[in-house]
Coordinates of C-alpha atoms in Angstrom, one line a residue:
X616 CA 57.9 -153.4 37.1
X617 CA 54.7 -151.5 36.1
X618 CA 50.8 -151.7 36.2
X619 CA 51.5 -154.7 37.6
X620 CA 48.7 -155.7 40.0
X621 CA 47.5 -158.8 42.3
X622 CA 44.3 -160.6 42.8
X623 CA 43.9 -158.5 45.4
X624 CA 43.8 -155.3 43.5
X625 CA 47.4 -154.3 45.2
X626 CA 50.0 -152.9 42.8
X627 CA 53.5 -154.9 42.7
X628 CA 55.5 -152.2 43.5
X629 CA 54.1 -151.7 46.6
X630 CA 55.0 -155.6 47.7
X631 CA 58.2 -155.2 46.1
X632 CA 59.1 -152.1 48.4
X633 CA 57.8 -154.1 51.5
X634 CA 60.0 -156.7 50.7
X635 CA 63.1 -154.2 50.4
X636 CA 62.5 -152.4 53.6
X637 CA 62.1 -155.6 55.4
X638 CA 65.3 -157.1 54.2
X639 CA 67.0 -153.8 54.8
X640 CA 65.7 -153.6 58.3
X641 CA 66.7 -157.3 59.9
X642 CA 69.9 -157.0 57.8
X643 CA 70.7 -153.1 59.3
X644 CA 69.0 -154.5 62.9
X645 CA 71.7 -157.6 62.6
X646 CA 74.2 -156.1 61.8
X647 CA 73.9 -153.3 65.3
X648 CA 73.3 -156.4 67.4
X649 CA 76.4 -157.9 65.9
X650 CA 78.9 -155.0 65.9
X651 CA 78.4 -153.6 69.6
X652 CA 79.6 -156.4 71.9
X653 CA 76.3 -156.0 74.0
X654 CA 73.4 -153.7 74.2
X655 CA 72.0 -152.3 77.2
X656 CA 68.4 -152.5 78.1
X657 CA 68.0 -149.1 78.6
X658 CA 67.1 -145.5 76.5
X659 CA 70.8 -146.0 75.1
X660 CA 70.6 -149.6 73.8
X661 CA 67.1 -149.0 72.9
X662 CA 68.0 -146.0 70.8
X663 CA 70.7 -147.7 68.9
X664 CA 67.8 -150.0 67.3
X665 CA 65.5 -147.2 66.4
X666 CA 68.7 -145.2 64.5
X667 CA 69.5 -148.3 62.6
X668 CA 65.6 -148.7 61.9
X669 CA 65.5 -144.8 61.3
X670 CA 68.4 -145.3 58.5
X671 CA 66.8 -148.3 56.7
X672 CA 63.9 -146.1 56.5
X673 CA 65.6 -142.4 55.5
X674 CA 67.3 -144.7 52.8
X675 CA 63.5 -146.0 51.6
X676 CA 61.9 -142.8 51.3
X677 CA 64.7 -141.1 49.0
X678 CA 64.3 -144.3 46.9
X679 CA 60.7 -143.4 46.5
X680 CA 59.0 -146.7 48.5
X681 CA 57.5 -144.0 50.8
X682 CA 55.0 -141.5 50.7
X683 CA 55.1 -137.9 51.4
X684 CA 52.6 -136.1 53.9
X685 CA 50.8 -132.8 53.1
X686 CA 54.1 -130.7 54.4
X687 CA 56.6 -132.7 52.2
X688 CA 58.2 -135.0 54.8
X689 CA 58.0 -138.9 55.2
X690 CA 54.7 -140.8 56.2
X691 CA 56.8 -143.3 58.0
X692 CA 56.7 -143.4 61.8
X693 CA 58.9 -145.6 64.0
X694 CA 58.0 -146.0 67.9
X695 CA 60.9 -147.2 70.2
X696 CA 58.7 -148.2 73.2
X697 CA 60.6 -147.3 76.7
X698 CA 61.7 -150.2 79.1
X699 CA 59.3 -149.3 81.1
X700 CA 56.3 -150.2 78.9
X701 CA 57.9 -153.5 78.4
X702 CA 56.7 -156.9 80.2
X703 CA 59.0 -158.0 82.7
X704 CA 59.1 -161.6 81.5
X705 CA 60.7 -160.2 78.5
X706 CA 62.7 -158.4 79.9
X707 CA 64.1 -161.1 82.1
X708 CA 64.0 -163.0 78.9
X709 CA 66.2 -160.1 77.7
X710 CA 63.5 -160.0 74.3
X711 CA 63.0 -155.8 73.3
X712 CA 59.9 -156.2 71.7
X713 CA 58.7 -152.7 71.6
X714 CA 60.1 -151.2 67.9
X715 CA 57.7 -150.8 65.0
X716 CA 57.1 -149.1 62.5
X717 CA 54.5 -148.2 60.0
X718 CA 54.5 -145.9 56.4
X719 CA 52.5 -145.1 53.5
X720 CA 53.4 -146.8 50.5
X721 CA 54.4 -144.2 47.6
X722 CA 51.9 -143.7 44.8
X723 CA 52.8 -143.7 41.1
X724 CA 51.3 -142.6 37.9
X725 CA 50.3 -145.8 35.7
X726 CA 48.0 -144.6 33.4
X727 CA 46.8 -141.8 32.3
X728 CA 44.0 -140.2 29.9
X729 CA 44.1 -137.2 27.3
X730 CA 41.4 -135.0 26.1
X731 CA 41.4 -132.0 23.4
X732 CA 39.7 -130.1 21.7
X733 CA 40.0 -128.4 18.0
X734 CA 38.7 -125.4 17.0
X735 CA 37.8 -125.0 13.7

């Protein structure tokens, strides 16, 4: 899809990659929770969540759903908070509740304009 754009003034694309790396994410989280018979509440368990998260998001920014910085390298930042910054209710609940992540959606050309000039 191209030039497509909402109400809002937001371009398609930019929904449309939201709406991948979503999907990708709770199917990739699922899948870790799933395969490892039980994950600590600790640095290691912790860190098995932010690789999976780490690999939806790799996988997004070669398909071009993520922006670049100044230097060339993803805008997409992912914080694991520690255990130690978590509530102890949810902990107790066993609920993580500290991975997030944020990114810069990747910009495209739509449009452009031309100008000449002939000497005569």
């Amino acid at each position: 899809m191209r030039d497509g754009k909402t109400l809002t003034g937001d371009y398609i694309d930019q929904f449309l990659g939201l709406d991948w790396i979503v999907r990708h994410s709770l199917k990739e989280l699922t899948a870790v929770m799933t395969k490892n018979d039980k994950l600590s509440f600790d640095a290691n368990g912790i860190n098995v969540l932010a690789t999976a998260l780490q690999s939806v998001f790799a996988t997004a920014y070669g398909q071009g759903i993520i922006d670049s910085d100044s230097n060339g390298k993803t805008t997409a930042v992912i914080t694991a908070l520690p255990r130690d910054d978590m509530k102890d209710v949810d902990i107790k609940a066993r609920k993580y509740k500290g991975l997030s992540w944020k990114y810069e959606p990747a910009a495209s050309i739509d449009d452009g304009y031309i100008t000449g000039v002939i000497d005569l």
